[in-house]
Tab-separated table of C-alpha atoms in Angstrom:
chain	number	residue	atom	x	y	z
A	1	MET	CA	21.765	3.207	13.830
A	2	GLY	CA	21.320	4.200	9.997
A	3	ARG	CA	23.009	1.072	8.985
A	4	GLY	CA	21.192	-0.914	10.832
A	5	LEU	CA	17.886	0.624	10.170
A	6	LEU	CA	18.964	-0.257	6.687
A	7	VAL	CA	19.544	-3.817	6.923
A	8	LEU	CA	16.362	-4.183	8.896
A	9	VAL	CA	14.176	-2.534	6.157
A	10	SER	CA	15.857	-3.691	3.469
A	11	ALA	CA	15.252	-7.772	5.022
A	12	ILE	CA	11.795	-7.194	6.055
A	13	CYS	CA	11.017	-5.713	2.004
A	14	VAL	CA	12.491	-8.716	0.806
A	15	LEU	CA	10.649	-11.069	2.897
A	16	ALA	CA	6.701	-9.201	2.337
A	17	PHE	CA	7.710	-8.731	-1.376
A	18	ILE	CA	8.069	-12.908	-1.569
A	19	LEU	CA	5.472	-13.417	0.530
A	20	VAL	CA	2.799	-11.363	-1.330
A	21	LEU	CA	4.016	-11.984	-5.017
A	22	PHE	CA	4.516	-16.183	-4.469
A	23	SER	CA	2.432	-17.109	-1.646
A	24	ASP	CA	1.596	-20.254	-3.460
A	25	PHE	CA	4.848	-21.902	-2.959
A	26	LEU	CA	5.148	-21.281	0.419
A	27	PRO	CA	4.023	-23.573	3.069
A	28	LEU	CA	2.324	-21.576	5.193
A	29	PRO	CA	0.389	-22.031	8.129
A	30	PHE	CA	-2.951	-20.066	7.863
A	31	GLY	CA	-2.992	-18.955	4.152
A	32	GLY	CA	-1.864	-16.264	1.897
A	33	TYR	CA	-4.109	-13.950	3.267
A	34	ALA	CA	-3.758	-14.386	6.943
A	35	ASP	CA	-0.390	-14.945	6.845
A	36	GLN	CA	0.051	-11.475	4.775
A	37	ARG	CA	-1.593	-9.560	7.730
A	38	PHE	CA	0.375	-11.609	10.400
A	39	PHE	CA	3.562	-10.320	8.688
A	40	LEU	CA	2.076	-6.910	8.457
A	41	VAL	CA	1.352	-6.700	11.969
A	42	ALA	CA	4.945	-7.843	13.048
A	43	ALA	CA	6.547	-5.730	10.359
A	44	THR	CA	4.751	-2.359	11.194
A	45	GLY	CA	5.609	-2.958	14.834
A	46	LEU	CA	8.976	-3.410	14.087
A	47	LEU	CA	9.446	-0.513	11.840
A	48	ALA	CA	7.216	1.816	14.142
A	49	ALA	CA	9.183	1.251	17.162
A	50	VAL	CA	12.776	0.455	16.360
A	51	PRO	CA	13.782	3.571	14.607
A	52	PHE	CA	11.894	5.594	17.567
A	53	LEU	CA	13.682	3.593	20.061
A	54	SER	CA	16.936	3.385	18.778
A	55	PHE	CA	17.128	7.653	18.337
A	56	THR	CA	15.687	7.492	21.969
A	57	LEU	CA	18.247	5.782	23.366
A	58	LYS	CA	21.108	7.657	21.752
A	59	SER	CA	19.258	11.085	22.552
A	60	ALA	CA	19.359	12.057	18.762
A	61	ILE	CA	16.249	12.991	18.308
A	62	ARG	CA	16.399	16.985	18.074
A	63	PRO	CA	12.814	19.199	18.378
A	64	ALA	CA	12.746	20.000	14.761
A	65	GLN	CA	12.926	16.172	14.293
A	66	CYS	CA	10.378	16.072	16.878
A	67	LEU	CA	7.843	18.289	14.573
A	68	VAL	CA	8.307	15.995	11.487
A	69	LEU	CA	6.852	13.304	13.654
A	70	LEU	CA	3.915	15.092	15.482
A	71	PRO	CA	1.417	14.876	12.691
A	72	SER	CA	1.934	11.217	12.058
A	73	PHE	CA	1.530	10.543	15.885
A	74	MET	CA	-1.724	12.947	15.375
A	75	LEU	CA	-3.039	10.763	13.098
A	76	CYS	CA	-1.895	7.687	15.182
A	77	LEU	CA	-3.869	8.497	18.140
A	78	ALA	CA	-6.669	10.036	16.171
A	79	PHE	CA	-7.435	6.227	14.795
A	80	ILE	CA	-7.099	5.246	18.694
A	81	GLY	CA	-9.011	8.110	20.414
A	82	LEU	CA	-12.201	8.373	17.738
A	83	ALA	CA	-12.316	4.248	18.164
A	84	ALA	CA	-12.236	4.613	21.886
A	85	PRO	CA	-15.665	5.508	22.554
A	86	PHE	CA	-16.603	1.978	21.297
A	87	TRP	CA	-14.089	-0.021	23.524
A	88	ASN	CA	-16.602	-2.044	24.562
A	89	GLN	CA	-17.432	-3.710	21.261
A	90	ALA	CA	-16.234	-6.463	19.572
A	91	TYR	CA	-12.502	-6.658	18.387
A	92	THR	CA	-12.601	-2.519	18.234
A	93	TRP	CA	-9.074	-2.141	18.293
A	94	VAL	CA	-7.804	-4.501	15.567
A	95	GLU	CA	-8.191	-1.931	12.659
A	96	PRO	CA	-7.169	0.790	14.471
A	97	GLY	CA	-4.018	-0.365	15.770
A	98	MET	CA	-3.084	-1.361	12.468
A	99	TYR	CA	-3.447	1.769	10.682
A	100	SER	CA	-1.730	3.761	13.984
A	101	PHE	CA	0.981	1.080	13.202
A	102	TYR	CA	1.397	1.121	9.593
A	103	PHE	CA	1.161	5.108	9.157
A	104	MET	CA	3.709	5.708	12.071
A	105	ALA	CA	5.789	2.847	10.646
A	106	ALA	CA	6.175	4.576	7.280
A	107	ILE	CA	7.091	7.941	8.214
A	108	VAL	CA	8.949	7.134	11.471
A	109	SER	CA	11.288	4.561	8.985
A	110	GLY	CA	11.030	7.037	6.357
A	111	ALA	CA	12.409	9.993	8.710
A	112	GLY	CA	14.957	7.662	9.716
A	113	LEU	CA	16.392	6.973	6.263
A	114	ALA	CA	16.655	10.196	5.866
A	115	TRP	CA	18.098	11.710	9.188
A	116	SER	CA	21.014	8.987	8.521
A	117	GLY	CA	21.778	10.309	4.882
A	118	ILE	CA	20.783	6.633	3.661
A	119	GLY	CA	17.157	7.624	1.962
A	120	THR	CA	18.518	7.067	-1.262
A	121	VAL	CA	20.691	3.973	-0.912
A	122	PHE	CA	16.864	2.102	0.637
A	123	VAL	CA	15.445	3.366	-2.568
A	124	ARG	CA	18.180	1.930	-5.172
A	125	PHE	CA	17.402	-1.483	-3.228
A	126	LEU	CA	13.745	-1.266	-3.520
A	127	ILE	CA	13.655	-0.718	-6.836
A	128	LEU	CA	15.971	-4.293	-7.536
A	129	ILE	CA	13.391	-5.283	-5.261
A	130	ILE	CA	10.763	-4.687	-7.434
A	131	ALA	CA	11.826	-4.984	-10.467
A	132	ALA	CA	13.417	-8.560	-9.967
A	133	THR	CA	10.719	-9.642	-8.126
A	134	CYS	CA	7.362	-8.535	-10.981
A	135	LEU	CA	10.033	-10.102	-13.436
A	136	ILE	CA	9.864	-13.520	-11.433
A	137	TYR	CA	6.361	-13.196	-11.089
A	138	GLY	CA	5.725	-12.024	-15.086
A	139	LEU	CA	7.728	-15.112	-16.362
A	140	THR	CA	5.891	-17.806	-13.891
A	141	SER	CA	2.774	-16.173	-15.458
A	142	VAL	CA	3.512	-17.100	-18.428
A	143	ASN	CA	4.179	-20.755	-17.647
A	144	VAL	CA	0.773	-20.751	-16.260
A	145	TYR	CA	-0.176	-19.182	-19.583
A	146	LEU	CA	0.985	-21.702	-21.903
A	147	PHE	CA	-0.674	-25.028	-19.842
A	148	ALA	CA	-3.881	-22.881	-19.713
A	149	ILE	CA	-3.549	-22.024	-23.057
A	150	PHE	CA	-2.464	-25.846	-24.711
A	151	ASP	CA	-4.964	-27.213	-22.603
A	152	GLY	CA	-7.538	-25.042	-24.465
A	153	VAL	CA	-8.155	-22.588	-21.975
A	154	THR	CA	-9.274	-19.170	-23.431
A	155	LYS	CA	-10.488	-17.537	-20.428
A	156	LEU	CA	-7.261	-16.706	-18.951
A	157	ILE	CA	-8.621	-14.123	-16.285
A	158	ASP	CA	-9.475	-17.892	-14.519
A	159	PHE	CA	-5.775	-18.358	-13.842
A	160	ILE	CA	-3.825	-15.306	-14.428
A	161	PRO	CA	-3.273	-13.085	-11.876
A	162	TRP	CA	-2.387	-16.296	-9.864
A	163	GLY	CA	-1.390	-15.894	-5.947
A	164	PHE	CA	-4.138	-13.511	-4.951
A	165	VAL	CA	-7.690	-13.318	-3.885
A	166	ASN	CA	-9.321	-11.839	-6.785
A	167	ILE	CA	-7.748	-9.161	-9.737
A	168	ARG	CA	-8.636	-6.408	-7.545
A	169	TYR	CA	-5.615	-7.311	-4.841
A	170	TRP	CA	-3.125	-8.050	-8.117
A	171	SER	CA	-3.800	-4.751	-9.146
A	172	HIS	CA	-3.401	-2.928	-6.043
A	173	VAL	CA	0.384	-3.858	-6.300
A	174	ALA	CA	0.512	-3.118	-9.741
A	175	THR	CA	-0.425	0.208	-9.279
A	176	TRP	CA	2.294	0.796	-6.614
A	177	CYS	CA	4.821	-1.056	-8.673
A	178	LEU	CA	4.520	0.083	-12.217
A	179	PRO	CA	5.505	3.719	-12.408
A	180	LEU	CA	8.545	2.754	-10.048
A	181	MET	CA	10.049	-0.313	-12.526
A	182	PRO	CA	11.466	2.463	-15.064
A	183	LEU	CA	13.969	3.253	-12.403
A	184	ALA	CA	15.411	-0.189	-12.581
A	185	VAL	CA	17.228	1.341	-15.828
A	186	LEU	CA	17.840	4.290	-14.812
A	187	VAL	CA	19.337	4.406	-11.576
A	188	GLY	CA	21.363	2.221	-9.516
A	189	PRO	CA	24.489	-0.197	-10.181
A	190	LEU	CA	22.707	-2.250	-12.979
A	191	LYS	CA	21.239	0.520	-15.017
A	192	ASP	CA	23.897	0.088	-17.564
A	193	VAL	CA	23.961	-3.730	-18.154
A	194	ARG	CA	22.111	-4.727	-21.321
A	195	SER	CA	20.804	-8.037	-19.754
A	196	TRP	CA	19.147	-6.457	-16.829
A	197	ARG	CA	17.422	-4.108	-19.355
A	198	ILE	CA	16.667	-6.060	-21.346
A	199	ALA	CA	14.805	-8.350	-18.658
A	200	VAL	CA	13.190	-4.927	-17.072
A	201	LEU	CA	11.482	-4.631	-20.331
A	202	LEU	CA	10.016	-8.354	-20.211
A	203	GLY	CA	9.159	-8.214	-16.389
A	204	ALA	CA	7.188	-4.638	-16.752
A	205	GLY	CA	5.546	-5.839	-20.006
A	206	MET	CA	4.279	-8.485	-18.753
A	207	TRP	CA	3.130	-6.614	-15.949
A	208	TRP	CA	1.010	-4.234	-18.215
A	209	TRP	CA	-0.333	-7.328	-20.575
A	210	ILE	CA	-2.078	-8.835	-16.818
A	211	LEU	CA	-2.991	-5.289	-16.307
A	212	PHE	CA	-4.924	-5.247	-19.778
A	213	LEU	CA	-5.876	-9.018	-19.625
A	214	THR	CA	-7.952	-8.139	-16.740
A	215	THR	CA	-8.792	-4.398	-17.487
A	216	GLY	CA	-7.991	-3.227	-14.025
A	217	ARG	CA	-10.093	-0.051	-14.571
A	218	GLY	CA	-8.927	1.619	-10.868
A	219	SER	CA	-5.404	0.773	-11.434
A	220	ALA	CA	-5.231	1.844	-14.973
A	221	LEU	CA	-6.627	5.439	-14.132
A	222	GLY	CA	-4.590	5.586	-10.938
A	223	ILE	CA	-1.283	5.154	-12.741
A	224	ALA	CA	-2.406	7.334	-15.582
A	225	PHE	CA	-3.290	10.446	-12.520
A	226	GLY	CA	0.222	9.736	-11.103
A	227	VAL	CA	1.991	9.695	-13.765
A	228	MET	CA	0.461	12.516	-15.244
A	229	LEU	CA	0.882	14.666	-11.875
A	230	ALA	CA	4.422	14.149	-12.211
A	231	ALA	CA	4.773	14.674	-15.539
A	232	LEU	CA	3.392	18.051	-14.854
A	233	LEU	CA	5.185	19.018	-11.455
A	234	PHE	CA	8.663	18.006	-13.052
A	235	GLY	CA	8.061	18.805	-17.008
A	236	ARG	CA	11.071	18.141	-18.937
A	237	ARG	CA	13.225	16.789	-16.021
A	238	ALA	CA	11.004	13.734	-15.932
A	239	PHE	CA	11.410	12.966	-19.551
A	240	PRO	CA	14.006	10.013	-19.226
A	241	TRP	CA	11.677	7.934	-16.358
A	242	LEU	CA	8.525	9.284	-18.746
A	243	LYS	CA	10.193	7.694	-21.895
A	244	VAL	CA	10.828	4.154	-20.218
A	245	PHE	CA	7.476	4.235	-18.972
A	246	VAL	CA	6.132	4.528	-22.230
A	247	THR	CA	8.387	2.016	-23.927
A	248	TYR	CA	7.287	-0.716	-21.248
A	249	LEU	CA	3.504	0.440	-21.691
A	250	ALA	CA	3.882	0.014	-25.677
A	251	VAL	CA	5.624	-3.509	-25.028
A	252	GLY	CA	2.665	-4.699	-22.668
A	253	ILE	CA	0.608	-3.786	-25.419
A	254	LEU	CA	2.524	-5.977	-27.998
A	255	ILE	CA	2.725	-8.968	-25.370
A	256	TRP	CA	-1.049	-8.601	-24.583
A	257	LEU	CA	-1.906	-8.624	-28.419
A	258	LEU	CA	0.564	-11.822	-28.791
A	259	LEU	CA	-0.664	-14.070	-26.068
A	260	SER	CA	-3.972	-12.552	-25.343
A	261	VAL	CA	-5.251	-12.189	-28.787
A	262	LEU	CA	-3.329	-13.782	-31.730
A	263	ILE	CA	-2.027	-17.052	-30.021
A	264	PRO	CA	-5.446	-17.738	-28.941
A	265	THR	CA	-7.197	-17.392	-31.894
A	266	MET	CA	-4.685	-19.327	-33.683
A	267	LEU	CA	-5.154	-22.208	-31.373
A	268	SER	CA	-9.174	-21.975	-30.627
A	269	ASP	CA	-11.759	-22.607	-33.045
A	270	GLY	CA	-14.633	-21.007	-30.389
A	271	GLY	CA	-12.782	-17.817	-29.994
A	272	ILE	CA	-11.200	-16.126	-27.264
A	273	HIS	CA	-12.965	-14.349	-24.673
A	274	VAL	CA	-11.416	-11.108	-24.133
A	275	ARG	CA	-12.729	-8.952	-20.870
A	276	THR	CA	-14.400	-5.668	-21.572
A	277	VAL	CA	-13.936	-1.792	-20.215
A	278	HIS	CA	-17.160	-0.998	-18.707
A	279	ALA	CA	-18.170	2.653	-18.306
A	280	GLY	CA	-20.238	1.605	-14.850
A	281	GLY	CA	-18.952	1.972	-11.458
A	282	SER	CA	-19.646	-1.787	-11.014
A	283	GLY	CA	-21.948	-1.370	-7.862
A	284	ARG	CA	-19.683	1.182	-6.094
A	285	LEU	CA	-22.216	3.769	-6.359
A	286	PRO	CA	-24.796	2.326	-3.969
A	287	LEU	CA	-21.635	1.739	-1.573
A	288	PHE	CA	-20.362	5.107	-1.709
A	289	ILE	CA	-23.863	6.616	-1.070
A	290	GLU	CA	-24.123	4.358	2.086
A	291	ALA	CA	-20.805	4.912	3.414
A	292	TRP	CA	-21.416	8.814	2.868
A	293	GLN	CA	-24.522	8.385	4.556
A	294	MET	CA	-22.856	6.799	7.583
A	295	SER	CA	-20.596	9.309	8.160
A	296	PHE	CA	-22.877	12.062	8.914
A	297	GLN	CA	-24.546	9.920	11.749
A	298	ASN	CA	-22.257	10.605	14.159
A	299	PHE	CA	-20.991	13.804	12.626
A	300	PRO	CA	-17.423	14.093	12.690
A	301	PHE	CA	-16.637	11.094	14.645
A	302	GLY	CA	-18.023	8.137	12.741
A	303	MET	CA	-19.876	4.950	13.612
A	304	GLY	CA	-17.499	3.061	14.883
A	305	PRO	CA	-14.589	0.583	13.687
A	306	GLN	CA	-15.907	-1.808	11.483
A	307	SER	CA	-18.872	-0.413	11.682
A	308	TRP	CA	-19.939	-0.944	7.850
A	309	LEU	CA	-20.259	-4.783	8.719
A	310	THR	CA	-22.329	-4.138	11.857
A	311	HIS	CA	-24.437	-1.568	11.024
A	312	GLU	CA	-28.173	-1.351	9.868
A	313	ARG	CA	-28.380	-0.315	6.251
A	314	LEU	CA	-29.318	3.027	5.896
A	315	THR	CA	-29.602	3.173	1.880
A	316	ALA	CA	-32.316	0.993	-0.083
A	317	ALA	CA	-29.871	0.787	-2.424
A	318	TYR	CA	-27.419	-0.586	-0.919
A	319	SER	CA	-29.848	-3.064	1.081
A	320	ALA	CA	-30.573	-3.984	-2.466
A	321	ALA	CA	-27.463	-4.013	-3.694
A	322	GLY	CA	-25.995	-7.009	-1.336
A	323	LYS	CA	-23.610	-6.844	1.417
A	324	LEU	CA	-20.065	-6.065	1.115
A	325	GLY	CA	-17.110	-6.423	3.451
A	326	HIS	CA	-15.845	-2.697	2.235
A	327	PRO	CA	-17.606	0.071	0.433
A	328	HIS	CA	-14.890	0.088	-2.291
A	329	ASN	CA	-13.606	3.800	-1.213
A	330	MET	CA	-10.997	4.032	1.676
A	331	TYR	CA	-12.066	7.588	2.316
A	332	LEU	CA	-15.312	7.016	2.956
A	333	MET	CA	-14.721	3.993	4.881
A	334	TRP	CA	-12.936	6.236	6.965
A	335	ALA	CA	-14.795	8.431	7.293
A	336	ALA	CA	-17.804	6.536	8.047
A	337	GLU	CA	-16.464	4.225	10.936
A	338	TYR	CA	-14.177	7.088	12.233
A	339	GLY	CA	-15.507	10.142	11.185
A	340	TRP	CA	-14.817	13.502	9.427
A	341	ALA	CA	-12.316	14.117	12.380
A	342	LEU	CA	-10.014	11.354	11.261
A	343	ILE	CA	-10.255	12.858	7.679
A	344	ALA	CA	-8.824	16.040	8.912
A	345	THR	CA	-6.091	15.017	10.583
A	346	LEU	CA	-5.109	13.048	7.459
A	347	GLY	CA	-5.325	15.931	5.587
A	348	VAL	CA	-2.312	17.519	8.007
A	349	VAL	CA	-0.307	14.629	7.057
A	350	VAL	CA	-0.673	14.652	3.624
A	351	LEU	CA	-0.464	18.835	3.541
A	352	GLN	CA	3.085	18.236	5.449
A	353	ALA	CA	3.796	15.852	2.564
A	354	ILE	CA	3.376	18.044	-0.088
A	355	ARG	CA	5.087	20.962	1.446
A	356	TYR	CA	8.420	18.549	1.969
A	357	PHE	CA	7.948	17.385	-1.660
A	358	TRP	CA	7.633	21.178	-2.745
A	359	ARG	CA	10.973	22.074	-0.495
A	360	THR	CA	12.665	18.895	-1.816
A	361	ARG	CA	11.854	19.069	-5.624
A	362	ALA	CA	12.948	23.031	-5.854
A	363	GLU	CA	16.203	21.906	-3.917
A	364	MET	CA	16.567	19.256	-6.420
A	365	LEU	CA	16.248	21.477	-9.409
A	366	ALA	CA	18.642	24.238	-8.059
A	367	GLU	CA	21.521	21.755	-7.246
A	368	SER	CA	21.400	20.027	-11.002
A	369	ALA	CA	22.076	21.677	-14.300
A	370	PRO	CA	18.566	21.949	-16.503
A	371	ASN	CA	19.557	19.267	-19.265
A	372	ALA	CA	20.831	17.030	-16.732
A	373	SER	CA	19.693	13.406	-15.922
A	374	ASP	CA	19.548	13.993	-11.751
A	375	GLU	CA	18.802	10.072	-10.369
A	376	LYS	CA	17.241	11.644	-7.298
A	377	LEU	CA	15.136	13.937	-9.531
A	378	LEU	CA	14.079	10.803	-11.467
A	379	MET	CA	13.544	8.671	-8.074
A	380	LEU	CA	11.028	11.408	-6.558
A	381	ALA	CA	9.061	11.833	-10.188
A	382	ALA	CA	8.509	8.055	-10.312
A	383	PHE	CA	8.096	7.711	-6.298
A	384	THR	CA	5.620	10.678	-6.558
A	385	ALA	CA	3.685	9.144	-9.452
A	386	SER	CA	3.684	5.685	-7.590
A	387	VAL	CA	2.436	6.805	-4.697
A	388	SER	CA	-0.371	9.252	-6.024
A	389	ALA	CA	-1.298	6.850	-8.372
A	390	ALA	CA	-1.880	4.660	-5.180
A	391	LEU	CA	-4.047	7.440	-3.204
A	392	PHE	CA	-6.242	7.913	-6.263
A	393	HIS	CA	-6.633	3.808	-6.759
A	394	ALA	CA	-7.833	4.044	-2.886
A	395	GLY	CA	-11.144	6.162	-3.856
A	396	VAL	CA	-12.627	3.026	-5.720
A	397	SER	CA	-10.783	0.048	-3.693
A	398	ALA	CA	-9.308	-1.670	-0.520
A	399	VAL	CA	-6.023	-0.362	-1.388
A	400	PHE	CA	-5.110	0.262	2.238
A	401	MET	CA	-7.509	-2.638	3.312
A	402	ALA	CA	-5.725	-6.044	1.679
A	403	PRO	CA	-2.841	-6.956	3.312
A	404	GLY	CA	-1.045	-7.670	-0.021
A	405	SER	CA	-1.111	-4.000	-1.531
A	406	MET	CA	-0.428	-2.745	2.516
A	407	LEU	CA	3.138	-4.704	2.663
A	408	VAL	CA	4.090	-3.913	-0.583
A	409	GLY	CA	2.677	0.412	-0.472
A	410	LEU	CA	4.249	0.205	3.055
A	411	PHE	CA	8.158	-0.043	1.436
A	412	VAL	CA	7.005	2.424	-1.059
A	413	LEU	CA	5.921	4.493	1.457
A	414	ILE	CA	8.733	4.529	3.334
A	415	ALA	CA	11.200	5.241	0.409
A	416	PHE	CA	8.676	7.903	-0.305
A	417	TRP	CA	9.588	9.629	2.881
A	418	ALA	CA	12.999	9.133	2.969
A	419	LEU	CA	13.264	11.112	0.013
A	420	ILE	CA	11.123	14.315	1.041
A	421	VAL	CA	11.891	14.283	4.620
A	422	PRO	CA	14.715	16.980	5.649
A	423	ALA	CA	18.007	15.186	6.365
A	424	GLN	CA	19.370	17.496	8.288
A	425	PRO	CA	17.156	19.761	10.774
A	426	ALA	CA	18.660	23.010	12.192
A	427	PRO	CA	19.933	21.850	15.506
A	428	ALA	CA	19.231	23.016	19.064
A	429	SER	CA	20.915	25.805	20.803
A	430	GLU	CA	23.775	24.701	23.627
A	431	ASN	CA	21.344	26.225	26.490
A	432	HIS	CA	18.417	24.480	24.884
A	433	LYS	CA	20.152	21.231	24.612
A	434	ARG	CA	21.085	21.911	28.354
A	435	ASN	CA	17.846	22.683	29.573
A	436	SER	CA	15.803	20.010	27.911
A	437	SER	CA	17.732	16.915	27.499
A	438	THR	CA	16.941	14.967	30.577
A	439	LEU	CA	12.931	15.841	30.016
A	440	GLN	CA	13.010	14.838	26.476
A	441	MET	CA	14.764	11.608	26.971
A	442	VAL	CA	12.047	11.006	29.746
A	443	ILE	CA	9.557	11.812	27.311
A	444	ALA	CA	10.819	9.648	24.378
A	445	LEU	CA	11.503	6.754	26.669
A	446	ALA	CA	7.855	6.887	27.905
A	447	LEU	CA	6.480	7.260	24.362
A	448	SER	CA	8.498	4.404	23.067
A	449	ALA	CA	7.590	2.402	25.943
A	450	ALA	CA	3.697	2.898	25.204
A	451	LEU	CA	4.411	1.871	21.501
A	452	VAL	CA	5.977	-1.154	22.559
A	453	LEU	CA	3.184	-1.836	24.740
A	454	GLY	CA	0.577	-1.105	22.667
A	455	TRP	CA	1.777	-3.370	19.869
A	456	ILE	CA	1.937	-6.369	22.661
A	457	ALA	CA	-1.656	-5.508	23.111
A	458	TRP	CA	-3.027	-4.962	19.708
A	459	ALA	CA	-1.290	-8.215	18.336
A	460	GLN	CA	-2.538	-10.362	20.696
A	461	GLY	CA	-6.167	-8.659	19.819
A	462	VAL	CA	-5.301	-9.975	16.142
A	463	TRP	CA	-4.643	-13.130	17.058
A	464	VAL	CA	-7.628	-13.209	19.492
A	465	TYR	CA	-10.278	-12.017	16.480
A	466	HIS	CA	-8.258	-14.655	13.728
A	467	GLN	CA	-8.715	-17.298	16.233
A	468	ASP	CA	-12.689	-16.414	16.622
A	469	MET	CA	-13.017	-15.414	13.162
A	470	ARG	CA	-11.819	-19.311	12.363
A	471	GLU	CA	-14.374	-20.966	15.064
A	472	ASP	CA	-17.293	-18.500	13.054
A	473	GLU	CA	-16.421	-19.715	9.466
A	474	GLU	CA	-18.186	-23.042	10.090
A	475	LEU	CA	-21.297	-21.366	10.889
A	476	TYR	CA	-21.154	-18.777	8.352
A	477	TYR	CA	-20.609	-21.200	5.620
A	478	SER	CA	-23.435	-23.430	6.808
A	479	ASP	CA	-25.900	-20.991	7.511
A	480	VAL	CA	-24.972	-18.247	5.507
A	481	GLY	CA	-23.224	-18.917	2.860
A	482	GLN	CA	-23.069	-15.355	1.332
A	483	GLY	CA	-19.197	-15.697	0.324
A	484	ILE	CA	-16.292	-14.615	2.298
A	485	LEU	CA	-16.303	-11.376	1.578
A	486	PRO	CA	-12.752	-10.346	2.456
A	487	ARG	CA	-11.382	-7.588	4.803
A	488	PHE	CA	-9.309	-7.558	7.987
A	489	TRP	CA	-9.316	-11.566	7.222
A	490	PHE	CA	-10.327	-13.761	4.167
A	491	HIS	CA	-13.605	-14.553	6.247
A	492	GLY	CA	-13.930	-10.241	6.193
A	493	ASN	CA	-17.782	-10.623	7.006
A	494	PHE	CA	-17.068	-11.316	10.758
A	495	PRO	CA	-18.313	-9.868	13.000
A	496	ARG	CA	-21.449	-8.881	11.284
A	497	GLU	CA	-24.978	-7.659	11.985
């Protein structure tokens, strides 16, 4: 089972990164945004159902392992259960289904890799994929830069980053990936290859350049938070990773000075356009207040899935600010639509992750020498920084709504759980096995069947929602004309009030 799961997760991972970063080069039937969403539907269904079904058929799940999966099942059921009172509304199950399968896929696949003893194998593979695809994206960005600069373009943010709806969606991916890129020269088979180290240095530097070019504050603050947290938790043991991280940051600053300041200044008589960092909230505060008010309208159960799009506005500030498809805060959005009961359930999963992380960290510190550069410790430090950065960024942006971010984040979360989940839980006694094996098999098979049937129903609902959204586009653009407001789909203001 272990090798099969590794192949499945790795293959989907490669396709996901290609689709997210290079959709402009692919002949996609529905457009990059929609196709990424459809791919997310397929990927989360496979990665939630296949590992669980495989363990079930082999009767390999022990009671201790069931406890590992219990909080994630609770979270999935919370999304579905809190959406159930609104079952008669349009497209009720589309987003709850997405979140249910997303978190289930991340935890079940990560736990499956850990239980199979190959979690670190996937982590090394993921690091290579991130480094290689980010390098290619960075080199292509330089190509786009050269065409723009020789055409006299000084406002580079109109062209870079390319391949994304806007800079926010690229910055989500950067938040996940930048803390992990130093691992490409610290672990794995290529860490001592000089040409590879130079290539990763250039790739990371170019991604930092784009981040400076776009002044992605949410990404920068999230990464800073994640890196500081990892440095605090691991201390000196994280210095090798932190040293490379700071080196890549410095190279990014140099590339930014060269490509965004020096060369445009030399080639342009009219000066250059450099985005400035604003201290304000970019209009987010009225959105936060609106979502906060929504969360208490039906406390603690929320106003229903996608009610942010369909509810009557509650605050004058949001009415004056204009409508957006998302409140730019995942936690307030979930509290508004699913209630604080959902946030409490999510907190259980977070506490479980913290408990496993703390235990794994203690074991790694105890097993390695104080002055050693242990690969597993460096992996855990980097993935802690990445996940923490993304969770921070989700407080000010749609990190768990944009399909590209969700796809990249899915595999980062799988790797994180593969690192922290106990690999060998205590086996049950022989008497317990004999008494419970049949009942356990029946229950597990029933859950597997429900998982597969639920995914089929959800996928069908997603397709219907897409068809209806496309039919609404003609009316929307002709009569409303307020922009696309991306949310679940690129035309994300559907349904609407």
